[in-house]
Short mmCIF file of C-alpha atoms in Angstrom, two decimals:
data_model
loop_
_atom_site.label_atom_id
_atom_site.label_comp_id
_atom_site.label_asym_id
_atom_site.label_seq_id
_atom_site.Cartn_x
_atom_site.Cartn_y
_atom_site.Cartn_z
CA MET L 20 104.16 100.51 158.19
CA LYS L 21 102.11 103.17 156.43
CA TYR L 22 103.49 105.34 153.67
CA TYR L 23 102.01 108.68 152.69
CA ALA L 24 102.35 109.96 149.14
CA GLU L 25 101.31 112.84 146.96
CA TYR L 26 102.28 114.50 143.72
CA CYS L 27 103.60 118.00 143.29
CA THR L 28 104.56 119.95 140.20
CA SER L 29 108.02 121.23 139.41
CA PRO L 30 109.88 122.84 136.50
CA ILE L 31 111.06 119.36 135.47
CA GLY L 32 107.61 117.74 135.64
CA ASN L 33 105.47 116.03 138.23
CA LEU L 34 107.21 114.61 141.27
CA MET L 35 105.89 111.88 143.55
CA LEU L 36 106.80 112.40 147.20
CA ALA L 37 106.53 109.65 149.80
CA ALA L 38 107.22 109.47 153.53
CA ASN L 39 106.65 107.21 156.49
CA GLU L 40 106.82 108.03 160.20
CA GLN L 41 110.66 107.95 160.09
CA GLY L 42 110.93 110.52 157.30
CA LEU L 43 111.11 111.04 153.56
CA VAL L 44 111.49 107.80 151.61
CA GLY L 45 111.20 109.07 148.07
CA ILE L 46 111.08 111.80 145.46
CA TRP L 47 110.55 110.36 142.01
CA MET L 48 110.16 112.08 138.67
CA GLU L 49 107.20 110.84 136.70
CA GLY L 50 108.43 108.29 134.18
CA GLN L 51 111.86 107.78 135.72
CA LYS L 52 113.50 104.40 135.82
CA TYR L 53 112.88 102.57 139.13
CA PHE L 54 109.86 104.83 139.80
CA ALA L 55 108.68 104.21 143.39
CA ASP L 56 110.49 100.85 143.32
CA SER L 57 110.99 100.71 147.08
CA LEU L 58 107.25 101.11 147.69
CA LYS L 59 106.00 98.26 145.49
CA GLN L 60 104.81 96.10 148.40
CA GLN L 61 103.82 98.90 150.77
CA GLN L 62 100.47 100.31 151.81
CA ILE L 63 100.30 103.84 150.41
CA ILE L 64 97.90 106.49 151.65
CA TRP L 65 97.38 109.14 148.95
CA GLU L 66 96.79 112.35 150.83
CA SER L 67 98.52 115.54 151.75
CA ASN L 68 100.41 114.96 154.94
CA ALA L 69 102.42 117.03 157.43
CA LEU L 70 105.30 114.56 156.97
CA LEU L 71 105.66 115.73 153.35
CA GLN L 72 105.38 119.47 154.04
CA PRO L 73 109.12 120.05 154.78
CA THR L 74 110.00 118.31 151.50
CA LYS L 75 107.58 120.46 149.50
CA GLU L 76 109.02 123.59 151.14
CA TRP L 77 112.59 122.41 150.41
CA LEU L 78 111.72 121.76 146.75
CA ASP L 79 109.98 125.15 146.43
CA ARG L 80 113.11 126.87 147.73
CA TYR L 81 115.40 124.78 145.51
CA PHE L 82 113.44 125.50 142.33
CA ALA L 83 113.24 129.19 143.30
CA GLY L 84 117.04 129.29 143.03
CA GLU L 85 117.92 129.03 146.70
CA GLN L 86 120.43 126.52 148.06
CA PRO L 87 118.47 124.83 150.84
CA GLN L 88 120.48 122.54 153.08
CA ILE L 89 119.50 118.96 153.76
CA GLU L 90 120.69 119.03 157.35
CA GLY L 91 117.67 118.72 159.56
CA MET L 92 115.60 116.97 156.89
CA ALA L 93 114.31 113.61 158.08
CA LEU L 94 115.54 111.26 155.36
CA ALA L 95 114.65 107.56 155.45
CA PRO L 96 115.52 106.09 152.04
CA LEU L 97 114.92 102.35 151.83
CA GLY L 98 118.02 100.41 150.85
CA GLY L 99 120.83 98.19 152.08
CA ALA L 100 123.99 99.29 153.85
CA PHE L 101 126.05 99.70 150.65
CA ARG L 102 123.44 101.91 148.98
CA GLN L 103 123.00 103.92 152.19
CA ALA L 104 126.77 104.55 152.30
CA VAL L 105 126.76 105.76 148.68
CA TRP L 106 123.73 108.00 149.27
CA HIS L 107 125.42 109.48 152.31
CA ILE L 108 128.37 110.52 150.13
CA LEU L 109 125.97 112.03 147.57
CA CYS L 110 124.55 114.27 150.30
CA ARG L 111 127.99 115.84 150.72
CA ILE L 112 128.46 116.88 147.08
CA PRO L 113 128.22 120.69 147.17
CA TYR L 114 125.52 122.55 145.31
CA GLY L 115 126.58 123.29 141.73
CA GLN L 116 129.51 120.86 141.77
CA THR L 117 129.99 117.35 140.44
CA MET L 118 131.78 114.20 141.46
CA THR L 119 132.56 111.09 139.42
CA TYR L 120 131.46 107.54 140.14
CA GLY L 121 135.16 106.70 140.45
CA GLN L 122 135.73 109.40 143.06
CA ILE L 123 132.81 108.08 145.09
CA ALA L 124 134.16 104.52 144.76
CA LYS L 125 137.58 105.66 146.00
CA GLU L 126 136.07 107.50 148.98
CA LEU L 127 133.87 104.53 149.84
CA ALA L 128 136.82 102.12 149.61
CA GLN L 129 138.75 104.33 152.05
CA GLN L 130 135.80 104.42 154.45
CA MET L 131 135.49 100.64 154.30
CA GLN L 132 139.27 100.18 154.54
CA ARG L 133 139.38 98.27 151.26
CA PRO L 134 142.01 98.51 148.53
CA GLY L 135 139.41 99.44 145.92
CA MET L 136 135.77 99.64 144.99
CA SER L 137 133.91 99.19 141.72
CA ALA L 138 132.68 102.41 140.10
CA GLN L 139 129.97 100.29 138.45
CA ALA L 140 128.69 99.12 141.83
CA VAL L 141 128.58 102.74 142.93
CA GLY L 142 126.71 103.56 139.71
CA GLY L 143 124.07 100.97 140.55
CA ALA L 144 123.53 102.49 143.99
CA VAL L 145 123.43 106.02 142.58
CA GLY L 146 120.90 104.92 139.95
CA HIS L 147 118.62 103.45 142.62
CA ASN L 148 118.65 106.60 144.77
CA PRO L 149 114.99 106.92 145.79
CA ILE L 150 115.21 110.58 146.88
CA SER L 151 115.97 112.40 143.63
CA ILE L 152 117.12 116.01 143.75
CA LEU L 153 117.36 116.24 147.55
CA ILE L 154 119.95 113.44 147.61
CA PRO L 155 121.74 114.92 144.60
CA CYS L 156 122.52 111.99 142.33
CA HIS L 157 122.28 114.43 139.40
CA ARG L 158 125.67 115.78 140.53
CA VAL L 159 127.41 112.50 139.70
CA VAL L 160 129.07 112.22 136.30
CA GLY L 161 131.06 109.57 134.51
CA ALA L 162 134.78 109.53 133.89
CA GLY L 163 135.84 112.34 131.60
CA GLY L 164 132.70 114.35 132.33
CA ASN L 165 130.24 112.00 130.63
CA LEU L 166 126.64 112.83 131.62
CA THR L 167 125.55 109.21 131.57
CA GLY L 168 123.48 107.40 134.14
CA TYR L 169 120.52 109.41 135.38
CA ALA L 170 117.30 107.50 136.09
CA GLY L 171 115.25 110.66 135.45
CA GLY L 172 116.84 111.17 132.03
CA ILE L 173 119.90 113.05 130.81
CA ASP L 174 117.81 116.11 129.89
CA LYS L 175 116.64 116.49 133.50
CA LYS L 176 120.14 115.88 134.85
CA LEU L 177 121.47 118.62 132.60
CA TRP L 178 118.61 120.96 133.58
CA LEU L 179 119.32 120.45 137.30
CA LEU L 180 123.06 121.06 136.87
CA GLN L 181 122.40 124.23 134.86
CA HIS L 182 119.83 125.35 137.44
CA GLU L 183 122.55 125.06 140.10
CA GLY L 184 125.01 127.01 137.98
CA ALA L 185 127.38 124.06 137.61
CA ASP L 186 130.19 124.42 135.09
CA ILE L 187 128.93 122.13 132.34
CA SER L 188 131.48 123.22 129.74
CA GLY L 189 133.56 120.06 130.18
CA LEU L 190 130.61 117.68 130.30
CA THR L 191 129.58 115.55 127.35
CA ILE L 192 126.17 114.14 126.50
CA PRO L 193 126.39 110.52 125.42
CA LYS L 194 125.20 109.74 121.91
CA ARG L 195 122.90 107.08 123.33
CA LYS L 196 121.04 108.45 126.32
CA ARG L 197 120.61 105.80 128.98
CA ALA L 198 119.67 105.53 132.62
CA LEU L 199 121.21 103.21 135.17
#
């Protein structure tokens, strides 16, 4: 399968966009942890492509302060069933709001009809989200409002939350900034 990729600029730095015939497979921030991880063994064609145009338009609207919806966007992130289930929940976190890893774990456990689910396992799936910003992993916070665990960096996570007008007054920045 062929993958098409290109870079675009944003207020938080350069972003790499990638798509295949099924849809968008990635938006990565330059320098982020797990950068383009899912494309390591793939043939990449570096050129502007009509498949990436809807993503560029969505990002332009988002960074202009609009609240574009992801319904209708052709998303095709590469990952197993567990990660896909977590990413699906991320897509339902409203603009400007947050959810904890524990809340996602509880919702996922209910969906899977299990007595419980590990928040750490959820954190691993969130950290490997290949479609940053559009699948809003920046809206996930730790217990007690801890801003830990963003592959793009805590500074970018905080910027995105502030850009969306999220209430960040109860959030704390960890002393040691780390990414999942």
